[in-house]
Tab-separated table of N, CA and C in Angstrom:
chain	number	residue	atom	x	y	z
A	2	MET	N	36.210	24.562	50.968
A	2	MET	CA	36.838	23.338	51.453
A	2	MET	C	38.154	23.104	50.700
A	3	SER	N	39.181	22.812	51.427
A	3	SER	CA	40.507	22.610	50.845
A	3	SER	C	40.650	21.186	50.308
A	4	GLU	N	41.309	21.064	49.172
A	4	GLU	CA	41.618	19.755	48.617
A	4	GLU	C	43.026	19.781	48.048
A	5	ARG	N	43.545	18.589	47.780
A	5	ARG	CA	44.891	18.468	47.211
A	5	ARG	C	44.809	18.000	45.767
A	6	THR	N	45.791	18.442	44.989
A	6	THR	CA	45.911	17.974	43.618
A	6	THR	C	47.372	17.692	43.312
A	7	PHE	N	47.582	16.917	42.257
A	7	PHE	CA	48.924	16.547	41.818
A	7	PHE	C	49.226	17.266	40.514
A	8	LEU	N	50.405	17.865	40.447
A	8	LEU	CA	50.891	18.487	39.213
A	8	LEU	C	52.270	17.936	38.899
A	9	LEU	N	52.553	17.790	37.625
A	9	LEU	CA	53.848	17.282	37.183
A	9	LEU	C	54.373	18.184	36.084
A	10	LEU	N	55.513	18.825	36.339
A	10	LEU	CA	56.175	19.587	35.282
A	10	LEU	C	56.937	18.593	34.431
A	11	LYS	N	56.620	18.557	33.170
A	11	LYS	CA	57.165	17.561	32.255
A	11	LYS	C	58.580	17.949	31.794
A	12	PRO	N	59.270	17.012	31.136
A	12	PRO	CA	60.647	17.284	30.702
A	12	PRO	C	60.833	18.575	29.911
A	13	ASP	N	59.860	18.948	29.075
A	13	ASP	CA	60.018	20.181	28.300
A	13	ASP	C	60.041	21.415	29.203
A	14	ALA	N	59.268	21.419	30.273
A	14	ALA	CA	59.279	22.547	31.211
A	14	ALA	C	60.635	22.665	31.897
A	15	ILE	N	61.195	21.535	32.290
A	15	ILE	CA	62.484	21.544	32.986
A	15	ILE	C	63.588	21.971	32.026
A	16	GLN	N	63.611	21.395	30.839
A	16	GLN	CA	64.648	21.705	29.858
A	16	GLN	C	64.594	23.159	29.392
A	17	ARG	N	63.423	23.753	29.421
A	17	ARG	CA	63.273	25.143	28.983
A	17	ARG	C	63.426	26.145	30.123
A	18	GLY	N	63.714	25.665	31.340
A	18	GLY	CA	63.953	26.557	32.464
A	18	GLY	C	62.697	27.258	32.979
A	19	LEU	N	61.568	26.554	32.986
A	19	LEU	CA	60.305	27.163	33.375
A	19	LEU	C	59.828	26.779	34.782
A	20	ILE	N	60.628	26.038	35.530
A	20	ILE	CA	60.197	25.550	36.843
A	20	ILE	C	59.747	26.709	37.749
A	21	GLY	N	60.606	27.666	37.968
A	21	GLY	CA	60.302	28.780	38.864
A	21	GLY	C	59.114	29.603	38.391
A	22	GLU	N	59.061	29.857	37.110
A	22	GLU	CA	57.966	30.641	36.523
A	22	GLU	C	56.618	29.974	36.776
A	23	ILE	N	56.557	28.664	36.568
A	23	ILE	CA	55.288	27.949	36.727
A	23	ILE	C	54.912	27.820	38.201
A	24	ILE	N	55.857	27.460	39.051
A	24	ILE	CA	55.565	27.363	40.482
A	24	ILE	C	55.086	28.718	41.001
A	25	SER	N	55.700	29.776	40.556
A	25	SER	CA	55.330	31.128	40.977
A	25	SER	C	53.864	31.432	40.687
A	26	ARG	N	53.349	30.959	39.576
A	26	ARG	CA	51.945	31.205	39.230
A	26	ARG	C	51.005	30.592	40.266
A	27	PHE	N	51.308	29.366	40.685
A	27	PHE	CA	50.449	28.702	41.668
A	27	PHE	C	50.580	29.352	43.046
A	28	GLU	N	51.793	29.787	43.393
A	28	GLU	CA	51.987	30.490	44.664
A	28	GLU	C	51.221	31.811	44.666
A	29	LYS	N	51.335	32.554	43.581
A	29	LYS	CA	50.669	33.852	43.492
A	29	LYS	C	49.154	33.713	43.504
A	30	LYS	N	48.647	32.593	43.037
A	30	LYS	CA	47.212	32.345	43.062
A	30	LYS	C	46.719	32.121	44.489
A	31	GLY	N	47.633	31.730	45.374
A	31	GLY	CA	47.275	31.515	46.772
A	31	GLY	C	47.247	30.062	47.191
A	32	LEU	N	47.612	29.157	46.278
A	32	LEU	CA	47.659	27.744	46.632
A	32	LEU	C	48.862	27.459	47.521
A	33	LYS	N	48.764	26.392	48.286
A	33	LYS	CA	49.832	26.016	49.213
A	33	LYS	C	50.564	24.800	48.673
A	34	LEU	N	51.881	24.901	48.568
A	34	LEU	CA	52.719	23.789	48.139
A	34	LEU	C	52.895	22.828	49.306
A	35	ALA	N	52.464	21.570	49.117
A	35	ALA	CA	52.528	20.582	50.197
A	35	ALA	C	53.565	19.497	49.940
A	36	GLY	N	54.028	19.385	48.696
A	36	GLY	CA	55.040	18.395	48.343
A	36	GLY	C	55.727	18.784	47.053
A	37	LEU	N	57.035	18.509	46.976
A	37	LEU	CA	57.811	18.901	45.804
A	37	LEU	C	59.024	18.000	45.680
A	38	LYS	N	59.263	17.480	44.472
A	38	LYS	CA	60.499	16.732	44.246
A	38	LYS	C	60.866	16.714	42.763
A	39	LEU	N	62.160	16.748	42.527
A	39	LEU	CA	62.735	16.604	41.197
A	39	LEU	C	63.149	15.148	41.073
A	40	LEU	N	62.732	14.487	40.002
A	40	LEU	CA	63.080	13.075	39.860
A	40	LEU	C	63.127	12.645	38.412
A	41	SER	N	63.761	11.503	38.201
A	41	SER	CA	63.726	10.813	36.919
A	41	SER	C	62.669	9.727	37.031
A	42	VAL	N	61.798	9.657	36.054
A	42	VAL	CA	60.699	8.692	36.076
A	42	VAL	C	61.171	7.369	35.483
A	43	SER	N	60.963	6.296	36.220
A	43	SER	CA	61.299	4.948	35.737
A	43	SER	C	60.220	4.475	34.767
A	44	ARG	N	60.527	3.462	33.988
A	44	ARG	CA	59.532	2.891	33.078
A	44	ARG	C	58.321	2.390	33.857
A	45	GLU	N	58.577	1.725	34.979
A	45	GLU	CA	57.481	1.194	35.800
A	45	GLU	C	56.544	2.312	36.269
A	46	LEU	N	57.101	3.408	36.762
A	46	LEU	CA	56.296	4.526	37.220
A	46	LEU	C	55.556	5.183	36.054
A	47	ALA	N	56.239	5.355	34.938
A	47	ALA	CA	55.608	5.963	33.757
A	47	ALA	C	54.419	5.137	33.277
A	48	GLU	N	54.607	3.820	33.212
A	48	GLU	CA	53.519	2.955	32.756
A	48	GLU	C	52.357	2.955	33.742
A	49	GLU	N	52.661	3.038	35.026
A	49	GLU	CA	51.611	3.088	36.036
A	49	GLU	C	50.870	4.426	35.969
A	50	HIS	N	51.624	5.503	35.768
A	50	HIS	CA	51.019	6.834	35.685
A	50	HIS	C	50.045	6.912	34.503
A	51	TYR	N	50.448	6.384	33.370
A	51	TYR	CA	49.638	6.472	32.147
A	51	TYR	C	48.863	5.187	31.857
A	52	ALA	N	48.600	4.380	32.877
A	52	ALA	CA	47.966	3.065	32.716
A	52	ALA	C	46.661	3.114	31.930
A	53	GLU	N	45.852	4.149	32.125
A	53	GLU	CA	44.566	4.200	31.419
A	53	GLU	C	44.711	4.376	29.914
A	54	HIS	N	45.914	4.718	29.452
A	54	HIS	CA	46.154	4.907	28.027
A	54	HIS	C	46.846	3.708	27.365
A	55	LYS	N	47.120	2.677	28.164
A	55	LYS	CA	47.794	1.490	27.628
A	55	LYS	C	46.989	0.935	26.449
A	56	GLY	N	47.689	0.614	25.375
A	56	GLY	CA	47.032	0.091	24.180
A	56	GLY	C	46.715	1.169	23.153
A	57	LYS	N	46.782	2.429	23.551
A	57	LYS	CA	46.537	3.526	22.611
A	57	LYS	C	47.832	3.863	21.889
A	58	GLY	N	47.724	4.402	20.700
A	58	GLY	CA	48.892	4.707	19.871
A	58	GLY	C	49.897	5.650	20.500
A	59	PHE	N	49.439	6.541	21.343
A	59	PHE	CA	50.346	7.516	21.952
A	59	PHE	C	50.944	7.039	23.265
A	60	PHE	N	50.574	5.832	23.733
A	60	PHE	CA	51.059	5.350	25.029
A	60	PHE	C	52.587	5.255	25.071
A	61	GLU	N	53.183	4.519	24.159
A	61	GLU	CA	54.639	4.317	24.180
A	61	GLU	C	55.413	5.618	24.000
A	62	PRO	N	55.045	6.481	23.023
A	62	PRO	CA	55.759	7.760	22.922
A	62	PRO	C	55.630	8.616	24.185
A	63	THR	N	54.474	8.562	24.839
A	63	THR	CA	54.255	9.338	26.056
A	63	THR	C	55.113	8.803	27.196
A	64	VAL	N	55.157	7.488	27.340
A	64	VAL	CA	55.989	6.859	28.372
A	64	VAL	C	57.466	7.187	28.124
A	65	SER	N	57.909	7.039	26.893
A	65	SER	CA	59.312	7.343	26.549
A	65	SER	C	59.642	8.806	26.828
A	66	TYR	N	58.723	9.682	26.488
A	66	TYR	CA	58.955	11.109	26.683
A	66	TYR	C	59.092	11.466	28.163
A	67	ILE	N	58.207	10.961	29.005
A	67	ILE	CA	58.218	11.323	30.427
A	67	ILE	C	59.492	10.806	31.112
A	68	MET	N	60.122	9.790	30.502
A	68	MET	CA	61.374	9.239	31.040
A	68	MET	C	62.613	9.929	30.463
A	69	SER	N	62.445	10.814	29.496
A	69	SER	CA	63.566	11.369	28.737
A	69	SER	C	64.423	12.386	29.486
A	70	ALA	N	63.896	12.987	30.527
A	70	ALA	CA	64.618	14.004	31.307
A	70	ALA	C	63.903	14.141	32.647
A	71	PRO	N	64.505	14.829	33.607
A	71	PRO	CA	63.852	14.984	34.912
A	71	PRO	C	62.483	15.657	34.807
A	72	VAL	N	61.662	15.403	35.828
A	72	VAL	CA	60.357	16.039	35.983
A	72	VAL	C	60.292	16.607	37.393
A	73	VAL	N	59.336	17.482	37.632
A	73	VAL	CA	59.090	18.005	38.972
A	73	VAL	C	57.677	17.592	39.366
A	74	ALA	N	57.591	16.777	40.415
A	74	ALA	CA	56.306	16.329	40.949
A	74	ALA	C	55.924	17.238	42.104
A	75	MET	N	54.642	17.628	42.134
A	75	MET	CA	54.190	18.578	43.159
A	75	MET	C	52.809	18.215	43.677
A	76	VAL	N	52.583	18.539	44.929
A	76	VAL	CA	51.262	18.452	45.535
A	76	VAL	C	50.887	19.872	45.947
A	77	TRP	N	49.744	20.324	45.470
A	77	TRP	CA	49.246	21.654	45.804
A	77	TRP	C	47.922	21.519	46.548
A	78	GLU	N	47.679	22.454	47.420
A	78	GLU	CA	46.489	22.401	48.265
A	78	GLU	C	45.775	23.745	48.263
A	79	GLY	N	44.443	23.687	48.276
A	79	GLY	CA	43.637	24.890	48.360
A	79	GLY	C	42.195	24.587	48.029
A	80	PRO	N	41.327	25.590	48.159
A	80	PRO	CA	39.918	25.385	47.832
A	80	PRO	C	39.761	25.000	46.351
A	81	GLU	N	39.079	23.895	46.106
A	81	GLU	CA	38.846	23.402	44.740
A	81	GLU	C	40.135	23.384	43.912
A	82	ALA	N	41.202	22.885	44.510
A	82	ALA	CA	42.529	22.912	43.888
A	82	ALA	C	42.571	22.200	42.541
A	83	VAL	N	41.860	21.080	42.401
A	83	VAL	CA	41.891	20.338	41.135
A	83	VAL	C	41.377	21.218	40.003
A	84	ALA	N	40.177	21.743	40.146
A	84	ALA	CA	39.575	22.566	39.089
A	84	ALA	C	40.371	23.842	38.855
A	85	LEU	N	40.820	24.463	39.925
A	85	LEU	CA	41.577	25.702	39.808
A	85	LEU	C	42.876	25.486	39.022
A	86	CYS	N	43.608	24.437	39.366
A	86	CYS	CA	44.870	24.159	38.669
A	86	CYS	C	44.630	23.808	37.209
A	87	ARG	N	43.568	23.069	36.928
A	87	ARG	CA	43.265	22.713	35.537
A	87	ARG	C	42.967	23.962	34.711
A	88	THR	N	42.266	24.903	35.303
A	88	THR	CA	41.990	26.159	34.601
A	88	THR	C	43.292	26.920	34.349
A	89	MET	N	44.153	26.972	35.360
A	89	MET	CA	45.422	27.680	35.209
A	89	MET	C	46.323	27.022	34.166
A	90	MET	N	46.251	25.682	34.059
A	90	MET	CA	47.069	24.959	33.080
A	90	MET	C	46.610	25.237	31.658
A	91	GLY	N	45.316	25.326	31.428
A	91	GLY	CA	44.777	25.499	30.088
A	91	GLY	C	44.503	24.158	29.431
A	92	ALA	N	43.876	24.195	28.284
A	92	ALA	CA	43.494	22.982	27.556
A	92	ALA	C	44.707	22.110	27.264
A	93	THR	N	44.484	20.795	27.253
A	93	THR	CA	45.565	19.828	26.994
A	93	THR	C	46.284	20.140	25.688
A	94	ASN	N	45.522	20.461	24.671
A	94	ASN	CA	46.117	20.854	23.395
A	94	ASN	C	46.388	22.358	23.450
A	95	PRO	N	47.653	22.755	23.436
A	95	PRO	CA	47.994	24.175	23.557
A	95	PRO	C	47.335	25.058	22.499
A	96	LYS	N	46.976	24.484	21.363
A	96	LYS	CA	46.307	25.265	20.311
A	96	LYS	C	44.939	25.743	20.776
A	97	ASN	N	44.361	25.043	21.762
A	97	ASN	CA	43.047	25.406	22.292
A	97	ASN	C	43.129	26.078	23.665
A	98	ALA	N	44.335	26.254	24.175
A	98	ALA	CA	44.523	26.820	25.516
A	98	ALA	C	44.391	28.343	25.489
A	99	ASP	N	43.728	28.886	26.508
A	99	ASP	CA	43.613	30.339	26.626
A	99	ASP	C	45.006	30.961	26.696
A	100	PRO	N	45.203	32.121	26.052
A	100	PRO	CA	46.520	32.755	25.998
A	100	PRO	C	47.195	32.984	27.346
A	101	GLY	N	46.476	33.275	28.408
A	101	GLY	CA	47.089	33.520	29.709
A	101	GLY	C	47.375	32.279	30.523
A	102	SER	N	46.895	31.126	30.066
A	102	SER	CA	47.129	29.878	30.799
A	102	SER	C	48.583	29.432	30.638
A	103	ILE	N	48.991	28.463	31.430
A	103	ILE	CA	50.367	27.965	31.353
A	103	ILE	C	50.644	27.384	29.971
A	104	ARG	N	49.763	26.504	29.498
A	104	ARG	CA	49.965	25.918	28.162
A	104	ARG	C	49.789	26.967	27.070
A	105	GLY	N	48.855	27.884	27.273
A	105	GLY	CA	48.658	28.952	26.297
A	105	GLY	C	49.856	29.881	26.209
A	106	SER	N	50.573	30.028	27.308
A	106	SER	CA	51.745	30.907	27.345
A	106	SER	C	53.023	30.228	26.864
A	107	TYR	N	53.177	28.913	27.150
A	107	TYR	CA	54.484	28.288	26.941
A	107	TYR	C	54.514	27.095	25.994
A	108	ALA	N	53.390	26.458	25.718
A	108	ALA	CA	53.409	25.229	24.929
A	108	ALA	C	52.938	25.479	23.497
A	109	VAL	N	53.444	24.658	22.575
A	109	VAL	CA	53.077	24.779	21.171
A	109	VAL	C	52.437	23.496	20.658
A	110	ASP	N	52.867	22.361	21.172
A	110	ASP	CA	52.460	21.056	20.657
A	110	ASP	C	51.836	20.210	21.762
A	111	ILE	N	50.829	19.430	21.437
A	111	ILE	CA	50.141	18.604	22.436
A	111	ILE	C	51.072	17.575	23.074
A	112	SER	N	52.070	17.120	22.336
A	112	SER	CA	52.995	16.133	22.898
A	112	SER	C	54.088	16.774	23.751
A	113	ARG	N	54.163	18.078	23.762
A	113	ARG	CA	55.109	18.836	24.588
A	113	ARG	C	54.336	19.963	25.254
A	114	ASN	N	53.410	19.574	26.140
A	114	ASN	CA	52.485	20.571	26.681
A	114	ASN	C	52.805	20.997	28.122
A	115	ILE	N	54.060	20.880	28.520
A	115	ILE	CA	54.626	21.491	29.725
A	115	ILE	C	54.242	20.855	31.066
A	116	ILE	N	52.950	20.551	31.257
A	116	ILE	CA	52.476	20.219	32.605
A	116	ILE	C	51.359	19.182	32.557
A	117	HIS	N	51.323	18.362	33.586
A	117	HIS	CA	50.211	17.426	33.798
A	117	HIS	C	49.545	17.805	35.106
A	118	GLY	N	48.222	17.686	35.156
A	118	GLY	CA	47.491	17.913	36.391
A	118	GLY	C	46.368	16.910	36.546
A	119	SER	N	46.123	16.493	37.753
A	119	SER	CA	45.037	15.553	38.026
A	119	SER	C	43.720	16.115	37.507
A	120	ASP	N	42.869	15.222	36.971
A	120	ASP	CA	41.592	15.675	36.427
A	120	ASP	C	40.421	15.487	37.391
A	121	SER	N	40.686	14.920	38.558
A	121	SER	CA	39.650	14.741	39.577
A	121	SER	C	40.329	14.531	40.925
A	122	VAL	N	39.557	14.632	41.977
A	122	VAL	CA	40.099	14.389	43.316
A	122	VAL	C	40.573	12.941	43.413
A	123	GLU	N	39.815	12.013	42.807
A	123	GLU	CA	40.194	10.595	42.832
A	123	GLU	C	41.524	10.369	42.112
A	124	SER	N	41.688	10.996	40.957
A	124	SER	CA	42.963	10.892	40.225
A	124	SER	C	44.100	11.502	41.033
A	125	ALA	N	43.824	12.604	41.704
A	125	ALA	CA	44.851	13.253	42.525
A	125	ALA	C	45.339	12.313	43.616
A	126	VAL	N	44.421	11.645	44.286
A	126	VAL	CA	44.794	10.704	45.347
A	126	VAL	C	45.687	9.604	44.775
A	127	ARG	N	45.302	9.054	43.617
A	127	ARG	CA	46.068	7.980	42.984
A	127	ARG	C	47.453	8.465	42.551
A	128	GLU	N	47.499	9.621	41.904
A	128	GLU	CA	48.770	10.133	41.379
A	128	GLU	C	49.704	10.594	42.492
A	129	ILE	N	49.171	11.216	43.513
A	129	ILE	CA	50.007	11.620	44.645
A	129	ILE	C	50.670	10.385	45.252
A	130	ALA	N	49.896	9.315	45.404
A	130	ALA	CA	50.433	8.078	45.992
A	130	ALA	C	51.500	7.442	45.105
A	131	LEU	N	51.443	7.651	43.797
A	131	LEU	CA	52.473	7.117	42.896
A	131	LEU	C	53.820	7.804	43.109
A	132	TYR	N	53.784	9.095	43.399
A	132	TYR	CA	55.005	9.902	43.438
A	132	TYR	C	55.498	10.262	44.840
A	133	PHE	N	54.613	10.185	45.835
A	133	PHE	CA	54.989	10.632	47.184
A	133	PHE	C	54.621	9.604	48.242
A	134	LYS	N	55.502	9.465	49.234
A	134	LYS	CA	55.163	8.730	50.453
A	134	LYS	C	54.368	9.710	51.319
A	135	SER	N	53.519	9.198	52.198
A	135	SER	CA	52.674	10.094	53.005
A	135	SER	C	53.502	11.080	53.832
A	136	GLU	N	54.660	10.640	54.318
A	136	GLU	CA	55.485	11.537	55.133
A	136	GLU	C	56.178	12.634	54.312
A	137	GLU	N	56.110	12.544	52.993
A	137	GLU	CA	56.703	13.583	52.137
A	137	GLU	C	55.721	14.709	51.837
A	138	ILE	N	54.494	14.568	52.273
A	138	ILE	CA	53.472	15.600	52.073
A	138	ILE	C	53.304	16.336	53.395
A	139	LEU	N	53.486	17.626	53.365
A	139	LEU	CA	53.459	18.410	54.588
A	139	LEU	C	52.104	19.073	54.803
A	140	ASP	N	51.695	19.086	56.046
A	140	ASP	CA	50.469	19.752	56.459
A	140	ASP	C	50.889	20.875	57.386
A	141	TYR	N	50.675	22.104	56.975
A	141	TYR	CA	51.121	23.241	57.769
A	141	TYR	C	50.204	24.433	57.520
A	142	ALA	N	50.233	25.379	58.406
A	142	ALA	CA	49.479	26.619	58.244
A	142	ALA	C	50.328	27.578	57.417
A	143	LYS	N	49.741	28.119	56.382
A	143	LYS	CA	50.430	29.082	55.530
A	143	LYS	C	50.012	30.486	55.946
A	144	ALA	N	50.977	31.330	56.181
A	144	ALA	CA	50.677	32.709	56.570
A	144	ALA	C	49.801	33.366	55.503
A	145	GLY	N	48.743	34.018	55.950
A	145	GLY	CA	47.877	34.742	55.024
A	145	GLY	C	46.723	33.930	54.464
A	146	GLU	N	46.655	32.632	54.779
A	146	GLU	CA	45.573	31.773	54.248
A	146	GLU	C	44.189	32.358	54.543
A	147	GLU	N	44.073	32.975	55.700
A	147	GLU	CA	42.764	33.483	56.115
A	147	GLU	C	42.239	34.597	55.212
A	148	TRP	N	43.126	35.147	54.365
A	148	TRP	CA	42.730	36.242	53.476
A	148	TRP	C	42.316	35.749	52.090
A	149	LEU	N	42.414	34.446	51.839
A	149	LEU	CA	42.141	33.911	50.514
A	149	LEU	C	40.690	33.535	50.281
A	150	SER	N	40.036	33.004	51.297
A	150	SER	CA	38.639	32.602	51.134
A	150	SER	C	37.963	32.518	52.485
A	151	GLU	N	36.646	32.457	52.448
A	151	GLU	CA	35.883	32.355	53.702
A	151	GLU	C	35.796	30.926	54.157
């Protein structure tokens, strides 16, 4: 069964020139890109995105960081997309991330860990709605989809 997830390339990924490299990994895995945009995150959007962390010591530095440079917001689609993308991203703390994962390959510090991904289908729905209007998400047949799963 196909599902959608939200991924966000953080300022460190953009500043280090990793956009194409990271997107390529998800494409090569067979996931379908359904939405993509480069944007600057406003304080309002940052606070809404990280709302569950409000009051924690890392909230303000995290909000400030996500606003510090452009980000790339993406919607990816595929079978069990949330879990699959989380595995590909690696552990939140790069020190614990598998070497072949995105964070294991490119990140060194937990506060500069390259990428954010929804942790559940419910979170994906909420986060996608924060960054995308419904008409910005495309539904289309991807050539070769029939070869990826039953």
